[in-house]
Coordinates of C-alpha atoms in Angstrom, one line a residue:
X649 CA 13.5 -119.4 18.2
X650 CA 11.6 -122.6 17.6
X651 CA 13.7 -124.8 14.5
X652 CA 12.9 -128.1 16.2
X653 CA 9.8 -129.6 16.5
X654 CA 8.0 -133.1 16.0
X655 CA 4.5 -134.6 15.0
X656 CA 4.2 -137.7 15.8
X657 CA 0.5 -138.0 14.8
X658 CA -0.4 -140.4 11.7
X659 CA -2.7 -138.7 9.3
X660 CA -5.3 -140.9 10.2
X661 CA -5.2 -139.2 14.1
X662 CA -4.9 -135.9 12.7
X663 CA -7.9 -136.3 10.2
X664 CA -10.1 -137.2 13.9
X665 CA -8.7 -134.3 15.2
X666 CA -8.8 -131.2 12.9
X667 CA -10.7 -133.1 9.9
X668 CA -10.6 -132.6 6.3
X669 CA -9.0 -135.2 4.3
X670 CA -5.8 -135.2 1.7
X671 CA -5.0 -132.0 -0.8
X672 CA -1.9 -133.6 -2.2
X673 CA -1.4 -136.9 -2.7
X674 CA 0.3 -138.8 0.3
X675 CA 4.3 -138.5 0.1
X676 CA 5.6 -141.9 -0.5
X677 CA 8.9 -141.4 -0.9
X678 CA 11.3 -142.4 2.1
X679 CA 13.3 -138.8 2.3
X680 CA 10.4 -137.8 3.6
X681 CA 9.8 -138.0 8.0
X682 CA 7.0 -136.3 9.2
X683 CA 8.0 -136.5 12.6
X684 CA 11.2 -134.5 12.7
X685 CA 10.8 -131.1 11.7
X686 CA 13.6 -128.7 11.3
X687 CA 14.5 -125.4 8.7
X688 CA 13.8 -126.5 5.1
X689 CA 11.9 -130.0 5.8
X690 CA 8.9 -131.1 4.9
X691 CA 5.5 -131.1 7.3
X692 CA 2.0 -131.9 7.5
X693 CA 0.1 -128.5 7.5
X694 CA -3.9 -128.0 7.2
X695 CA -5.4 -125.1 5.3
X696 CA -8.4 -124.2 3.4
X697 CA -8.5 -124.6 -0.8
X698 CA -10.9 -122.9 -2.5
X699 CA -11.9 -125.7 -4.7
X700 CA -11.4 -129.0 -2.5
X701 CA -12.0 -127.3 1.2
X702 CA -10.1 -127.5 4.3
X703 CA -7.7 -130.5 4.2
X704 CA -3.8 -131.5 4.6
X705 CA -1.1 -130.5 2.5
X706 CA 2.6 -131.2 2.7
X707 CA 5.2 -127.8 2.9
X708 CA 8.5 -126.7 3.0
X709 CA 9.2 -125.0 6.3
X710 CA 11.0 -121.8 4.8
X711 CA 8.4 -119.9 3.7
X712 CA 10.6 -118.0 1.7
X713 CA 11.8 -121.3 -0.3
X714 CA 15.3 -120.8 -0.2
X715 CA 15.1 -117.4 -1.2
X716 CA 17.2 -115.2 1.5
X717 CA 20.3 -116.7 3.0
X718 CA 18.9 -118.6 5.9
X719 CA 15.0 -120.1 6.2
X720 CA 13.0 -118.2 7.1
X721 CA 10.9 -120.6 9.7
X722 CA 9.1 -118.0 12.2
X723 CA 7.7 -114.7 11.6
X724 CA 6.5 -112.1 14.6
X725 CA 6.2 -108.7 13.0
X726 CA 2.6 -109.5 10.9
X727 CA 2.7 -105.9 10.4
X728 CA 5.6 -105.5 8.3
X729 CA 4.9 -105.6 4.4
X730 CA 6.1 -108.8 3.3
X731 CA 4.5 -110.7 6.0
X732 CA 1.3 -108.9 6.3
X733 CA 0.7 -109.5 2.3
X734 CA 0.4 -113.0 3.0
X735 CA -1.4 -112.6 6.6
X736 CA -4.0 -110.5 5.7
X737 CA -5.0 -113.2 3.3
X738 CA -7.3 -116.0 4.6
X739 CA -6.3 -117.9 1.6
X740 CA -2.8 -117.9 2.9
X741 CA -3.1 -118.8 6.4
X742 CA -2.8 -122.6 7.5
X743 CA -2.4 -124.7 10.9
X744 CA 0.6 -126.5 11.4
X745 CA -0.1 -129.6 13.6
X746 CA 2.8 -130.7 16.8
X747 CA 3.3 -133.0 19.7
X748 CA 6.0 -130.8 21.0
X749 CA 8.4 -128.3 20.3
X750 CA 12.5 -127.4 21.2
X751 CA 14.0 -124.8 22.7
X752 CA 17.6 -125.0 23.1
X753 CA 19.3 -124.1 27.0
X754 CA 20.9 -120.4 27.0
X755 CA 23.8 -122.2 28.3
X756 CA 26.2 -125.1 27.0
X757 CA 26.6 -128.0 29.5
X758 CA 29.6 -128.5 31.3
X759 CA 30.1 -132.3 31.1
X760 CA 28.4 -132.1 27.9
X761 CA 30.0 -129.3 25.7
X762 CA 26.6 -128.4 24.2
X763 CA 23.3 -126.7 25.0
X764 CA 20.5 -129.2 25.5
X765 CA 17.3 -129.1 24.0
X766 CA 14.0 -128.5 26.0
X767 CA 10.8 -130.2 24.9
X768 CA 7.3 -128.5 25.3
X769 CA 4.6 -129.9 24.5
X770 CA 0.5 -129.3 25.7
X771 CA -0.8 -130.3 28.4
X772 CA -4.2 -131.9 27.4
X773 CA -3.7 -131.7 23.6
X774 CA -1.4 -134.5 22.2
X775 CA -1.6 -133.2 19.0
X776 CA -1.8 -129.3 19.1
X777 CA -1.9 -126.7 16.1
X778 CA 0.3 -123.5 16.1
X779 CA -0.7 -120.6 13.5
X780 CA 1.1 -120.2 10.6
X781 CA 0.8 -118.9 7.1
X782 CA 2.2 -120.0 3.9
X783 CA 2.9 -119.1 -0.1
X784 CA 3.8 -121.1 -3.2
X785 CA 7.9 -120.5 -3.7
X786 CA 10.2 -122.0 -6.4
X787 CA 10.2 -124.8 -4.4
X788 CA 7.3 -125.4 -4.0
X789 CA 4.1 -124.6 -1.0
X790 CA 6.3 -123.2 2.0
X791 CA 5.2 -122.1 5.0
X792 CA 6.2 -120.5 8.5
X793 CA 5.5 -120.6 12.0
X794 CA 3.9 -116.9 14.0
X795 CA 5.4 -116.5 17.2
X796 CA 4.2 -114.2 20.4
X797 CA 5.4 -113.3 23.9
X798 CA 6.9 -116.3 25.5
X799 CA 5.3 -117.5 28.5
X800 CA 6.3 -118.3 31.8
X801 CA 7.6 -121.8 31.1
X802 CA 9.2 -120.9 27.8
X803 CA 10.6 -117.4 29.2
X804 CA 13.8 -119.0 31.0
X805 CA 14.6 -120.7 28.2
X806 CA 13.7 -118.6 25.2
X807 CA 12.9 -115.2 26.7
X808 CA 12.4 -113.3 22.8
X809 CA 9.5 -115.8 21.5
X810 CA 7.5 -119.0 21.5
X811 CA 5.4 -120.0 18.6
X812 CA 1.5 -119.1 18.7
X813 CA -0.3 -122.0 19.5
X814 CA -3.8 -121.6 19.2
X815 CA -6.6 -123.0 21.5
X816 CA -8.9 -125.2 19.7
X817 CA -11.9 -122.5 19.5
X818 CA -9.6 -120.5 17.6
X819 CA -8.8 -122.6 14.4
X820 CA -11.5 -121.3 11.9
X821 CA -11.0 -117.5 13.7
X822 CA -7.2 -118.4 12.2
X823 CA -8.1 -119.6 8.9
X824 CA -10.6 -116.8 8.4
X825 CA -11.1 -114.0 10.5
X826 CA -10.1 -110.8 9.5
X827 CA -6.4 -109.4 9.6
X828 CA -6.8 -107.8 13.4
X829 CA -8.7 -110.8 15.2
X830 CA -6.0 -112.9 13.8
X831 CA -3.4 -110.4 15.0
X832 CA -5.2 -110.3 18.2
X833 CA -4.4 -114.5 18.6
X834 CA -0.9 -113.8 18.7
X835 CA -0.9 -114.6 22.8
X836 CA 1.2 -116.6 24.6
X837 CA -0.5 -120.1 25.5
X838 CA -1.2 -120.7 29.6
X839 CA 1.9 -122.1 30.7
X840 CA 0.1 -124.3 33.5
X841 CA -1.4 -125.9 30.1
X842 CA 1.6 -127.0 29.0
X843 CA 4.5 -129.3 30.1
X844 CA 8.6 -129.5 29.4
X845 CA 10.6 -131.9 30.0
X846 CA 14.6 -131.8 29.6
X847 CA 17.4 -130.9 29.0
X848 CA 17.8 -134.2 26.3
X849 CA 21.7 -134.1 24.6
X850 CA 21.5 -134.6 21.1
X851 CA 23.8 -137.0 19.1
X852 CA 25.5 -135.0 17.2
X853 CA 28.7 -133.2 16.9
X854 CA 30.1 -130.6 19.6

């Protein structure tokens, strides 16, 4: 399941490219990296206010806040109680802007002791947007990724899942349609849309 991904967009790019402007003020403080994103960070993510409009706000990714034992970063089943509360609600639904995404190899490598990660990222969309929905926790606005079917590029390497990323048509159907058209975006994207590159060893211990 996806718990590595990056953003390398500026807000600036991502403003051109989904619109809006600022909900929160701009993080300025340096614990804060946009560009890695992994269980219990912080990310961009766009959703609609009911006051100021569609803009950028920054979340923890664990929409449960540190509330169960591990994050909770992806959610499938939209059907199930918990999830669906929060689904069904346009208010609660947001966009959570990439460049790419990991997947770690089944397999450890030999020379290397460790699985290596796999990078995916879309074809014709340097910045791309993968459905998500979010709540306000003790900790603050968290959010988490929806996942689907994974696709034929993802399948080898991640057979369970990939995350939902949504074709650019499909934002405002995301961040307002009722709770079976968005149900009915939860598709694998066209793998011959996309591109992976890999396997990349991470520093890091074995």
């Amino acid at each position: 399941m996806c718990n590595r991904a990056r953003n390398r967009g500026e807000p600036e790019t991502l403003f051109e490219h989904f619109g809006g402007d600022w909900l929160t003020e701009r993080p300025r403080d340096n614990r804060f990296n946009p560009v890695e994103l992994y269980p219990k960070s912080r990310a961009y993510v766009f959703r609609n206010d009911r006051e100021t409009g569609f803009g950028l706000d920054v979340m923890q990714w664990d929409v449960l806040g540190g509330g169960a034992k591990w994050p909770m970063t992806n959610v499938r089943r939209l059907d199930l109680p918990q999830w669906r509360r929060l689904a069904e609600k346009p208010d609660n639904r947001c966009l959570i802007p990439l460049t790419e995404f990991c997947e770690w190899t089944p397999e450890k490598d030999p020379e290397q002791g460790i699985k290596g990660e796999m990078w995916f990222a879309v074809r014709d969309q340097p910045v791309f947007a993968v459905a998500g929905f979010w709540q306000q926790t003790g900790k603050g606005a968290s959010f988490a990724m929806v996942t689907c079917d994974a696709n034929e590029l993802v399948r080898p390497i991640h057979p369970k899942a990939m995350i939902t990323i949504l074709h650019r048509g499909d934002y405002d159907r995301w961040l307002q349609g009722s709770y079976d058209e968005i149900v009915a975006l939860q598709q694998p994207f066209p793998a011959d849309r996309m591109t992976v590159r890999g396997p990349v060893f991470p520093t890091r211990q074995r």
